[in-house]
Tab-separated table of C-alpha atoms and ligand atoms in Angstrom:
chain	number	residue	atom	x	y	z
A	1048	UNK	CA	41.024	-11.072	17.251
A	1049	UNK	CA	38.053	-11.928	15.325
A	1050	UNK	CA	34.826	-10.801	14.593
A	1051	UNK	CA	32.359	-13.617	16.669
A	1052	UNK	CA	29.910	-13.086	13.744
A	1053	UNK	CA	31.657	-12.957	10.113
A	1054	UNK	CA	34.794	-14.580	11.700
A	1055	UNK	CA	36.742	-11.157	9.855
A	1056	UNK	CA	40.020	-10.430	11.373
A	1057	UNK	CA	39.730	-7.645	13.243
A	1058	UNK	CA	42.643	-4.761	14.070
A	1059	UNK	CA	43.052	-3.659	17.377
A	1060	UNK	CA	41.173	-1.084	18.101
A	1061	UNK	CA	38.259	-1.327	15.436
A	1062	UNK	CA	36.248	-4.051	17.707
A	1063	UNK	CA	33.015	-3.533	19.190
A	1064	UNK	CA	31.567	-5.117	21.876
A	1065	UNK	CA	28.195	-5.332	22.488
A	1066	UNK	CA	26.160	-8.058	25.028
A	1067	UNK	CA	29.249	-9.746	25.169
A	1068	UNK	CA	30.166	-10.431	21.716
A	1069	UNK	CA	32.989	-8.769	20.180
A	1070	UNK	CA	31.952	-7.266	16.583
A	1071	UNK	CA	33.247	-5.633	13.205
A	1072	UNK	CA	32.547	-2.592	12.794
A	1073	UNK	CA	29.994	-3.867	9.663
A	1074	UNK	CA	28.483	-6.489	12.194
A	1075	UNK	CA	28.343	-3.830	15.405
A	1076	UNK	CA	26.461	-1.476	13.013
A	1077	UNK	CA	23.730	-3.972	11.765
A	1078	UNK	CA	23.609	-5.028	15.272
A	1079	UNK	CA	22.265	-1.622	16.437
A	1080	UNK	CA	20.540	-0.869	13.163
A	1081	UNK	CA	18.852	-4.422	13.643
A	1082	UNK	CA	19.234	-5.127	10.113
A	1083	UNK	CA	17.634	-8.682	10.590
A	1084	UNK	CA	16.334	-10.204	7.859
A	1085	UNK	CA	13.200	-11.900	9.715
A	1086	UNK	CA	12.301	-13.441	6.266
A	1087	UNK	CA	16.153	-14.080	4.824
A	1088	UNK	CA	15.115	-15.785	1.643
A	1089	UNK	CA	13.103	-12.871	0.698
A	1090	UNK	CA	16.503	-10.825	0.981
A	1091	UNK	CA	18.508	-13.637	-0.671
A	1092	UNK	CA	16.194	-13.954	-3.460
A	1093	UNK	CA	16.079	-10.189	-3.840
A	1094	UNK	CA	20.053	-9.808	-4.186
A	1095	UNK	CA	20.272	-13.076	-6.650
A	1096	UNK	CA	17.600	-11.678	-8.355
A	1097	UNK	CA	19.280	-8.137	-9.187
A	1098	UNK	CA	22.774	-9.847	-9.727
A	1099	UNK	CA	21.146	-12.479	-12.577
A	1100	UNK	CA	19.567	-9.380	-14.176
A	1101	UNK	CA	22.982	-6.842	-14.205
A	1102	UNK	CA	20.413	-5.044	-12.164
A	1103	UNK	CA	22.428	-1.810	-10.723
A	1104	UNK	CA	21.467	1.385	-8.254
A	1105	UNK	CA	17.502	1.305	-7.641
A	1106	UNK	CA	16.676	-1.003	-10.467
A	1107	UNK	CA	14.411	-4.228	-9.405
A	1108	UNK	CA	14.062	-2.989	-5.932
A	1109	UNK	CA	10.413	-2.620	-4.655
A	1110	UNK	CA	8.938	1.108	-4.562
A	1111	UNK	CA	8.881	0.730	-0.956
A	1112	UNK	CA	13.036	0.100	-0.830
A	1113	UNK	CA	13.190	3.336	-3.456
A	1114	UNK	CA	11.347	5.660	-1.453
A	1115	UNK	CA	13.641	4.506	1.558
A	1116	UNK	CA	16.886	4.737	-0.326
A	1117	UNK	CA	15.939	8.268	-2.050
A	1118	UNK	CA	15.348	9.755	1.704
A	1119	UNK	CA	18.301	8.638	2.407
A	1120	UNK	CA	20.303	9.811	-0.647
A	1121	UNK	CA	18.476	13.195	-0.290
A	1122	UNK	CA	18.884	13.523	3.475
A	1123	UNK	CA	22.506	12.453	3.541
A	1124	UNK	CA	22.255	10.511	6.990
A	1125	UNK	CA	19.173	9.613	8.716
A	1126	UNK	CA	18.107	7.536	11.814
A	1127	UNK	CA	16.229	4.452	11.606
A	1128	UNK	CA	13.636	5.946	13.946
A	1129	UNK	CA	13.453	9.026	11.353
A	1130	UNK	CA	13.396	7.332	8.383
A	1131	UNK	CA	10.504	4.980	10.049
A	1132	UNK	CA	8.743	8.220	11.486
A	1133	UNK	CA	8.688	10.056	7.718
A	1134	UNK	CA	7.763	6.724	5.624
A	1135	UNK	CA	5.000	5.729	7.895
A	1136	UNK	CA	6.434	2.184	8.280
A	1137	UNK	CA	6.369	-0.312	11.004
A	1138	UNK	CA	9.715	-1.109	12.821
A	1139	UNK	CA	9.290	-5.271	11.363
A	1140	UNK	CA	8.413	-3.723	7.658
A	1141	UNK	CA	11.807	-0.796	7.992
A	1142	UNK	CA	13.932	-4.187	9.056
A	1143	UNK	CA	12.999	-5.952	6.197
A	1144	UNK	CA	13.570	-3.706	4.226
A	1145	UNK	CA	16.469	-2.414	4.997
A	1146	UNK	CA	17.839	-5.896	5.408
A	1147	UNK	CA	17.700	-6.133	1.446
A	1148	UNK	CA	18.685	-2.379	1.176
A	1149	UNK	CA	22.377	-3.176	2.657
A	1150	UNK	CA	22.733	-6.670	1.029
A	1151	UNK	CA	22.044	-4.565	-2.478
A	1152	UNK	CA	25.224	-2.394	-0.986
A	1153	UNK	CA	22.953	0.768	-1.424
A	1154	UNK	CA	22.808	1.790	2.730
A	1155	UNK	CA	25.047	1.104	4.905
A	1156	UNK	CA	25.394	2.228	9.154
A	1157	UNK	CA	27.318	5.004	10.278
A	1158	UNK	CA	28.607	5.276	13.696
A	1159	UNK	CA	28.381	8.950	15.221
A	1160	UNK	CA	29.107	9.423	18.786
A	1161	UNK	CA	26.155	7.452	20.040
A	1162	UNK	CA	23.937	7.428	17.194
A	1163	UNK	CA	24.048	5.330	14.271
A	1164	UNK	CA	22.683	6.549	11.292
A	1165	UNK	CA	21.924	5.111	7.497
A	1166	UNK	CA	23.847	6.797	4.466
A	1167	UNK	CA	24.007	5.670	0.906
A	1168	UNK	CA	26.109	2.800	0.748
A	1169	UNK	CA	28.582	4.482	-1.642
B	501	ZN	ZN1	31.817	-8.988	11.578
């Protein structure tokens, strides 16, 4: 079986399906975090830009992707909805963001129960 978005293999019993599709567990979790990147290029030039300059952890990210990485550090796991609630951000600006968060491998989804929240990538 494979993933219908990254085309991973997937083992039985790690698949996801949701509206139809059958998902990785990586894909089903950006799927309900809606990590979309509605401006990729800004996320691809973010992630080329950090790898060019050896940049590692926080460095090169905007203060707005710090703040939302060090609540999430210091918090552990957090919601979307929380994080969006305690930053003051719009839904559109916490995508974006986090879009470039999770290509920089510094949060990632977790799947609990029904809720799925953001932890440091790590
Ligand atoms: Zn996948």
């Amino acid at each position: 079986m494979k993933c219908n978005r990254c085309s991973q293999e997937i083992q039985e019993g790690n698949s996801y399906t949701h509206m139809g599709e059958t998902l990785c567990e990586d894909c089903y979790l950006d799927v309900r975090l809606e990590v979309k990147a509605c401006d990729p290029w800004a996320v691809h030039s973010a992630t080329r830009f950090r790898e060019r300059s050896a940049l590692k952890g926080t460095e090169g990210l905007t203060d707005l992707q710090k703040e939302i990485y060090e609540l999430v550090k210091r918090r552990g796991k957090v919601t979307k909805e929380e994080a969006i609630e305690d930053l003051n951000l719009s839904e559109q600006e916490m995508r974006t963001q986090l879009a470039t968060l999770r290509h920089c491998e510094l949060v990632k989804g977790q799947k609990e129960g029904d809720k799925v929240y953001l932890i440091p990538y790590s």
